Structure formats: structure tokens, C-alpha cells
Amino acid sequence: MGRRKLAAGNWKMNGVKAALAEIEALEAAYPAPDCDVLICPPATLISAMAAVGNTVKVGGQDCHANASGAHTGDISAEILADAGASAVLVGHSERRADHGESDADVNAKAEAAWRAGLIAVICVGETEAERTAGKALDIVGGQLAGSVPAGATGENTVVAYEPVWAIGTGLVPTLEDIAEMHDFMRAELAKSHPAAFDDFRLLYGGSVKPSNAAEIFAVSNVDGGLVGGASLKAADFGGIIKAASEG
Ligand code: PEP
């Protein structure tokens, strides 16, 4: 109720300066969409993308929990903010898998994001084996409890449900399964964050494309999408922005 949809893109480890033409194309085609738009490029492009973007807001893909210090190769929320970011993904399943990030790590990163004035986009989602074993709700409930700090509000936090088995595979849960999970997440957040639960935007992520975005965004408690592959090209991501605008 009253939640503005969000079309968020995660470029992962893709994108060099020439890719900024995609942002220029999006800005030209969608100067004032009826949704929020966020793209999270590699950190090297944040500054330049923020200079080109107007409708398109820019985010980081991860941040360290500390503001500064001896952490070679890491980036802090404060550095992302200084470069022009307004949000940061935390707890993406590729970070959880590749870098062993725990719910406690993700929780600390979300608080770091707020400290720097960034929106934390907290990612959760079950693996294929967990879904097959009938544990998807339990796993996501546990991730929410561990990863979403007590101070989360609809202003400083977005939650993205991304079933690991749907990321980059072309597989998508049924609309009924997406609805079940998103309704469940809203109900869990109502218990943990009773003052804010109705304000959180809950994104679906995992093989969202222009051809399936509208039906997914129409599902109960889906407030937009977190999109990987289909966010790289303006022609594809434009279709997703259109679906979020009309949804
Ligand atoms: C993602 O990496 O967050 C994602 C959802 O990827 P894709 O859209 O390519 O499945």
C-alpha cells in the first residue's frame, strides 16, 4: 500500500566505461518513469554513472562493515557514498557463497550502509536443495531474522528475495511460490519490525526479463525486481522499468 516500485539492476563483474551508453539510453527513453530505478555497476563505474544518471540512481554491490582501514580490496559504504552511490546490495547469494558471508556479516553491512546514508538492499534466498527439501520458508525466515537489523525501516532498507537456483539460470518459481514467499516475508517482518513492516519494498530477483516482469510485479507483496543479466542492456532493462512503472 503506497509502496513505489523499484527496478534494480546488478551488473555484477560486468561493465567498462563504454557501458555508460546504456545509462544514457535509459535516461533518454525513460526520463520520468513511475518507479524508482537503481543500477549497481562495478565500483569503478559508480562515479561516472552517477554523473550520467538522473532517473537512474547508482548503488554498490557490497560494502565492508568498517568505514575505513586496513582491508585491502574492500570498499566501505562511506567510499561508495562519496563516489555518488545512494544504495548498496548486501548479502547477495554470490557474496554469501564466494566469500562465506554470514547473516551476521550481512547485518553489520546493512548498518554500515545506513551509517553512510545509503539504502541497504538486503538479499535473501534458498538454494535448490533447500527448496526441494521443503525448507525454503524456514531458510528465508532465518536469513531475515539474522540479516535485517532492528533499525530497518522502509526508507533505509529494501529486501530482495532471490532464490539461488533462479539466478542466471532462466528458471523462475511459479507465481504462486513467489506470492507465498513474499507474503511470508511481509508476515515475518511484521513480527520483527511491527512499526515498519508495511513500508519495506520486497523485490523478487532471479531470471527476471522484459517478458515475465509484468506478471511477477503484479504478484502480492512484490514491489519490483532485482535483475542481473537483463539489466546490462538498455533495451532489456527498459522493458523492466516499463513493467515496474505500469505495475
Ligand atoms: C542477480 O544476480 O541478482 C540476479 C537476479 O541475476 P539474474 O537476473 O541474471 O538471474
Short mmCIF file of C-alpha atoms and ligand atoms in Angstrom, two decimals:
data_model
loop_
_atom_site.label_atom_id
_atom_site.label_comp_id
_atom_site.label_asym_id
_atom_site.label_seq_id
_atom_site.Cartn_x
_atom_site.Cartn_y
_atom_site.Cartn_z
CA MET A 1 0.00 0.00 0.00
CA GLY A 2 1.64 3.19 -1.18
CA ARG A 3 4.94 1.49 -1.94
CA ARG A 4 6.63 2.83 -5.09
CA LYS A 5 8.02 0.03 -7.21
CA LEU A 6 11.78 -0.31 -7.67
CA ALA A 7 13.56 -1.66 -10.75
CA ALA A 8 17.07 -2.52 -9.55
CA GLY A 9 19.91 -3.83 -11.72
CA ASN A 10 23.00 -5.72 -10.61
CA TRP A 11 25.75 -5.62 -13.21
CA LYS A 12 27.97 -7.96 -11.15
CA MET A 13 31.52 -8.14 -12.59
CA ASN A 14 30.46 -6.70 -15.95
CA GLY A 15 30.82 -3.23 -17.39
CA VAL A 16 33.52 -0.88 -18.63
CA LYS A 17 33.24 2.82 -19.43
CA ALA A 18 31.61 2.15 -22.82
CA ALA A 19 28.66 0.62 -20.96
CA LEU A 20 27.66 4.06 -19.70
CA ALA A 21 25.97 4.45 -23.10
CA GLU A 22 23.31 2.08 -21.74
CA ILE A 23 22.54 4.54 -18.96
CA GLU A 24 22.35 7.41 -21.44
CA ALA A 25 19.90 5.35 -23.49
CA LEU A 26 17.75 4.60 -20.44
CA GLU A 27 17.73 8.26 -19.43
CA ALA A 28 16.60 9.24 -22.94
CA ALA A 29 13.88 6.59 -23.12
CA TYR A 30 12.58 6.86 -19.53
CA PRO A 31 13.09 10.44 -18.33
CA ALA A 32 10.40 10.17 -15.64
CA PRO A 33 9.18 6.60 -15.04
CA ASP A 34 6.56 5.90 -12.41
CA CYS A 35 9.01 3.79 -10.41
CA ASP A 36 12.45 4.13 -8.84
CA VAL A 37 15.43 2.89 -10.84
CA LEU A 38 18.75 1.71 -9.40
CA ILE A 39 21.78 0.17 -11.10
CA CYS A 40 24.67 -1.37 -9.19
CA PRO A 41 27.71 -1.42 -11.51
CA PRO A 42 31.28 -2.42 -10.66
CA ALA A 43 32.70 0.11 -8.19
CA THR A 44 34.97 1.55 -10.89
CA LEU A 45 31.91 2.92 -12.73
CA ILE A 46 29.95 4.37 -9.80
CA SER A 47 31.31 7.88 -10.06
CA ALA A 48 30.89 8.17 -13.82
CA MET A 49 27.46 6.54 -13.75
CA ALA A 50 26.28 8.90 -11.03
CA ALA A 51 27.35 11.81 -13.25
CA VAL A 52 25.32 10.46 -16.20
CA GLY A 53 22.34 9.17 -14.22
CA ASN A 54 19.38 11.26 -13.19
CA THR A 55 16.43 8.88 -13.14
CA VAL A 56 18.93 6.07 -12.71
CA LYS A 57 20.32 6.05 -9.18
CA VAL A 58 23.57 4.21 -8.57
CA GLY A 59 24.46 1.58 -5.99
CA GLY A 60 27.39 -0.54 -4.82
CA GLN A 61 27.35 -4.34 -4.92
CA ASP A 62 28.85 -4.84 -1.46
CA CYS A 63 30.45 -2.86 1.35
CA HIS A 64 32.73 -3.56 4.28
CA ALA A 65 31.27 -3.10 7.76
CA ASN A 66 34.01 -0.63 8.72
CA ALA A 67 34.24 2.94 7.46
CA SER A 68 37.96 2.77 6.61
CA GLY A 69 41.14 0.89 7.45
CA ALA A 70 43.48 -1.94 6.52
CA HIS A 71 41.16 -4.07 4.37
CA THR A 72 42.86 -4.47 1.01
CA GLY A 73 40.46 -4.83 -1.88
CA ASP A 74 37.37 -3.96 0.15
CA ILE A 75 35.25 -0.83 -0.14
CA SER A 76 33.33 0.96 2.58
CA ALA A 77 29.84 2.40 2.47
CA GLU A 78 31.33 5.83 3.06
CA ILE A 79 33.56 5.48 -0.03
CA LEU A 80 30.58 4.33 -2.10
CA ALA A 81 28.56 7.33 -0.91
CA ASP A 82 31.43 9.67 -1.72
CA ALA A 83 31.54 8.24 -5.26
CA GLY A 84 27.85 9.01 -5.76
CA ALA A 85 26.07 5.84 -4.64
CA SER A 86 22.74 6.06 -2.87
CA ALA A 87 22.33 2.35 -2.10
CA VAL A 88 24.30 -0.86 -1.75
CA LEU A 89 23.48 -4.56 -2.13
CA VAL A 90 24.37 -6.60 0.92
CA GLY A 91 24.24 -10.38 1.27
CA HIS A 92 23.86 -11.21 -2.42
CA SER A 93 23.95 -15.00 -2.68
CA GLU A 94 27.16 -14.80 -4.74
CA ARG A 95 28.81 -12.92 -1.83
CA ARG A 96 27.38 -15.39 0.68
CA ALA A 97 28.72 -18.33 -1.41
CA ASP A 98 32.01 -16.92 -2.77
CA HIS A 99 33.06 -15.02 0.35
CA GLY A 100 31.39 -17.03 3.10
CA GLU A 101 29.30 -14.08 4.28
CA SER A 102 27.07 -14.98 7.22
CA ASP A 103 23.80 -13.38 8.27
CA ALA A 104 25.74 -11.55 10.99
CA ASP A 105 28.13 -10.15 8.37
CA VAL A 106 25.20 -9.01 6.24
CA ASN A 107 23.53 -7.43 9.27
CA ALA A 108 26.70 -5.43 10.03
CA LYS A 109 27.00 -4.34 6.40
CA ALA A 110 23.39 -3.09 6.40
CA GLU A 111 24.15 -0.97 9.46
CA ALA A 112 27.30 0.30 7.73
CA ALA A 113 25.19 1.30 4.72
CA TRP A 114 22.86 3.37 6.93
CA ARG A 115 25.81 4.95 8.74
CA ALA A 116 26.93 6.30 5.35
CA GLY A 117 23.41 7.38 4.38
CA LEU A 118 22.90 4.55 1.87
CA ILE A 119 19.85 2.35 1.40
CA ALA A 120 20.71 -1.29 2.19
CA VAL A 121 19.29 -3.78 -0.31
CA ILE A 122 19.43 -6.94 1.79
CA CYS A 123 19.36 -10.16 -0.28
CA VAL A 124 17.99 -13.50 0.91
CA GLY A 125 17.04 -16.75 -0.81
CA GLU A 126 17.17 -20.51 -0.59
CA THR A 127 19.22 -22.98 -2.64
CA GLU A 128 17.66 -25.60 -4.88
CA ALA A 129 18.38 -28.35 -2.35
CA GLU A 130 16.72 -26.33 0.41
CA ARG A 131 13.59 -25.77 -1.71
CA THR A 132 13.44 -29.42 -2.74
CA ALA A 133 13.67 -30.38 0.92
CA GLY A 134 10.67 -28.14 1.69
CA LYS A 135 12.80 -25.76 3.74
CA ALA A 136 12.56 -22.56 1.64
CA LEU A 137 10.39 -20.62 4.10
CA ASP A 138 12.48 -21.71 7.09
CA ILE A 139 15.73 -20.71 5.38
CA VAL A 140 14.48 -17.31 4.27
CA GLY A 141 12.86 -16.70 7.67
CA GLY A 142 16.20 -17.40 9.32
CA GLN A 143 18.06 -15.13 6.89
CA LEU A 144 15.60 -12.30 7.53
CA ALA A 145 15.93 -12.71 11.29
CA GLY A 146 19.73 -12.70 11.09
CA SER A 147 20.35 -10.19 8.30
CA VAL A 148 17.82 -7.40 8.81
CA PRO A 149 18.90 -5.18 11.73
CA ALA A 150 16.38 -3.92 14.27
CA GLY A 151 16.70 -0.36 12.94
CA ALA A 152 15.47 -1.21 9.45
CA THR A 153 12.73 1.00 8.00
CA GLY A 154 11.09 1.32 4.61
CA GLU A 155 13.31 4.34 4.00
CA ASN A 156 16.69 2.79 4.73
CA THR A 157 16.09 -0.83 3.66
CA VAL A 158 14.85 -2.87 0.71
CA VAL A 159 14.67 -6.68 0.92
CA ALA A 160 15.30 -8.78 -2.18
CA TYR A 161 14.14 -12.39 -2.34
CA GLU A 162 16.38 -14.21 -4.80
CA PRO A 163 16.12 -17.99 -4.90
CA VAL A 164 19.70 -19.06 -5.64
CA TRP A 165 18.56 -21.65 -8.19
CA ALA A 166 16.76 -18.96 -10.22
CA ILE A 167 19.74 -16.60 -10.53
CA GLY A 168 21.19 -16.62 -14.02
CA THR A 169 19.53 -19.94 -14.88
CA GLY A 170 16.38 -18.90 -16.73
CA LEU A 171 14.38 -20.75 -14.07
CA VAL A 172 11.69 -18.81 -12.23
CA PRO A 173 9.46 -20.01 -9.38
CA THR A 174 5.74 -20.22 -10.08
CA LEU A 175 3.81 -17.04 -9.40
CA GLU A 176 2.13 -18.94 -6.54
CA ASP A 177 5.51 -19.74 -5.00
CA ILE A 178 6.65 -16.12 -5.36
CA ALA A 179 3.42 -14.94 -3.71
CA GLU A 180 3.80 -17.47 -0.90
CA MET A 181 7.35 -16.31 -0.16
CA HIS A 182 6.63 -12.60 -0.39
CA ASP A 183 3.53 -12.90 1.81
CA PHE A 184 5.62 -14.91 4.27
CA MET A 185 8.39 -12.29 4.29
CA ARG A 186 5.90 -9.49 4.94
CA ALA A 187 4.43 -11.52 7.82
CA GLU A 188 7.88 -12.23 9.29
CA LEU A 189 8.81 -8.54 9.08
CA ALA A 190 5.50 -7.68 10.77
CA LYS A 191 6.71 -9.71 13.76
CA SER A 192 10.29 -8.38 13.80
CA HIS A 193 9.58 -4.79 12.67
CA PRO A 194 5.97 -4.07 13.63
CA ALA A 195 6.23 -0.33 13.04
CA ALA A 196 7.81 -0.59 9.58
CA PHE A 197 6.78 -3.90 8.02
CA ASP A 198 4.25 -2.43 5.60
CA ASP A 199 6.75 0.12 4.26
CA PHE A 200 9.53 -2.25 3.16
CA ARG A 201 9.85 -2.79 -0.55
CA LEU A 202 10.21 -6.53 -1.21
CA LEU A 203 11.88 -7.26 -4.56
CA TYR A 204 11.87 -10.52 -6.46
CA GLY A 205 15.13 -11.49 -8.20
CA GLY A 206 16.09 -14.44 -10.38
CA SER A 207 15.83 -14.55 -14.19
CA VAL A 208 13.54 -11.51 -14.45
CA LYS A 209 13.21 -10.49 -18.11
CA PRO A 210 11.07 -7.98 -20.01
CA SER A 211 8.76 -10.86 -20.96
CA ASN A 212 8.00 -12.00 -17.39
CA ALA A 213 8.46 -8.79 -15.38
CA ALA A 214 4.86 -7.55 -15.57
CA GLU A 215 3.33 -10.78 -14.28
CA ILE A 216 5.91 -11.06 -11.48
CA PHE A 217 5.49 -7.42 -10.43
CA ALA A 218 1.72 -7.97 -10.21
CA VAL A 219 2.18 -10.67 -7.55
CA SER A 220 1.11 -9.93 -3.99
CA ASN A 221 3.81 -8.13 -1.99
CA VAL A 222 6.24 -7.90 -4.93
CA ASP A 223 7.39 -4.29 -5.06
CA GLY A 224 9.77 -4.58 -8.00
CA GLY A 225 12.75 -6.63 -9.10
CA LEU A 226 16.47 -7.13 -8.66
CA VAL A 227 17.76 -8.00 -12.11
CA GLY A 228 21.14 -9.36 -13.20
CA GLY A 229 21.61 -10.32 -16.84
CA ALA A 230 18.66 -8.33 -18.17
CA SER A 231 19.92 -5.11 -16.56
CA LEU A 232 23.03 -4.91 -18.76
CA LYS A 233 21.32 -3.62 -21.90
CA ALA A 234 19.02 -0.62 -22.01
CA ALA A 235 16.71 -2.41 -24.44
CA ASP A 236 16.06 -5.18 -21.88
CA PHE A 237 16.14 -3.16 -18.68
CA GLY A 238 13.88 -0.56 -20.29
CA GLY A 239 11.19 -3.22 -20.61
CA ILE A 240 11.56 -3.99 -16.91
CA ILE A 241 11.36 -0.29 -15.97
CA LYS A 242 8.19 -0.09 -18.08
CA ALA A 243 6.67 -3.08 -16.29
CA ALA A 244 7.54 -1.58 -12.88
CA SER A 245 6.05 1.77 -13.91
CA GLU A 246 2.81 0.20 -15.01
CA GLY A 247 2.57 -2.35 -12.19
C1 PEP B 1 21.04 -11.34 -9.53
O1 PEP B 1 22.21 -11.61 -9.69
O2 PEP B 1 20.73 -10.64 -8.55
C2 PEP B 1 20.06 -11.85 -10.49
C3 PEP B 1 18.81 -11.84 -10.16
O3 PEP B 1 20.54 -12.32 -11.70
P1 PEP B 1 19.67 -12.76 -12.98
O4 PEP B 1 18.59 -11.71 -13.18
O5 PEP B 1 20.63 -12.78 -14.11
O6 PEP B 1 19.05 -14.08 -12.67
#
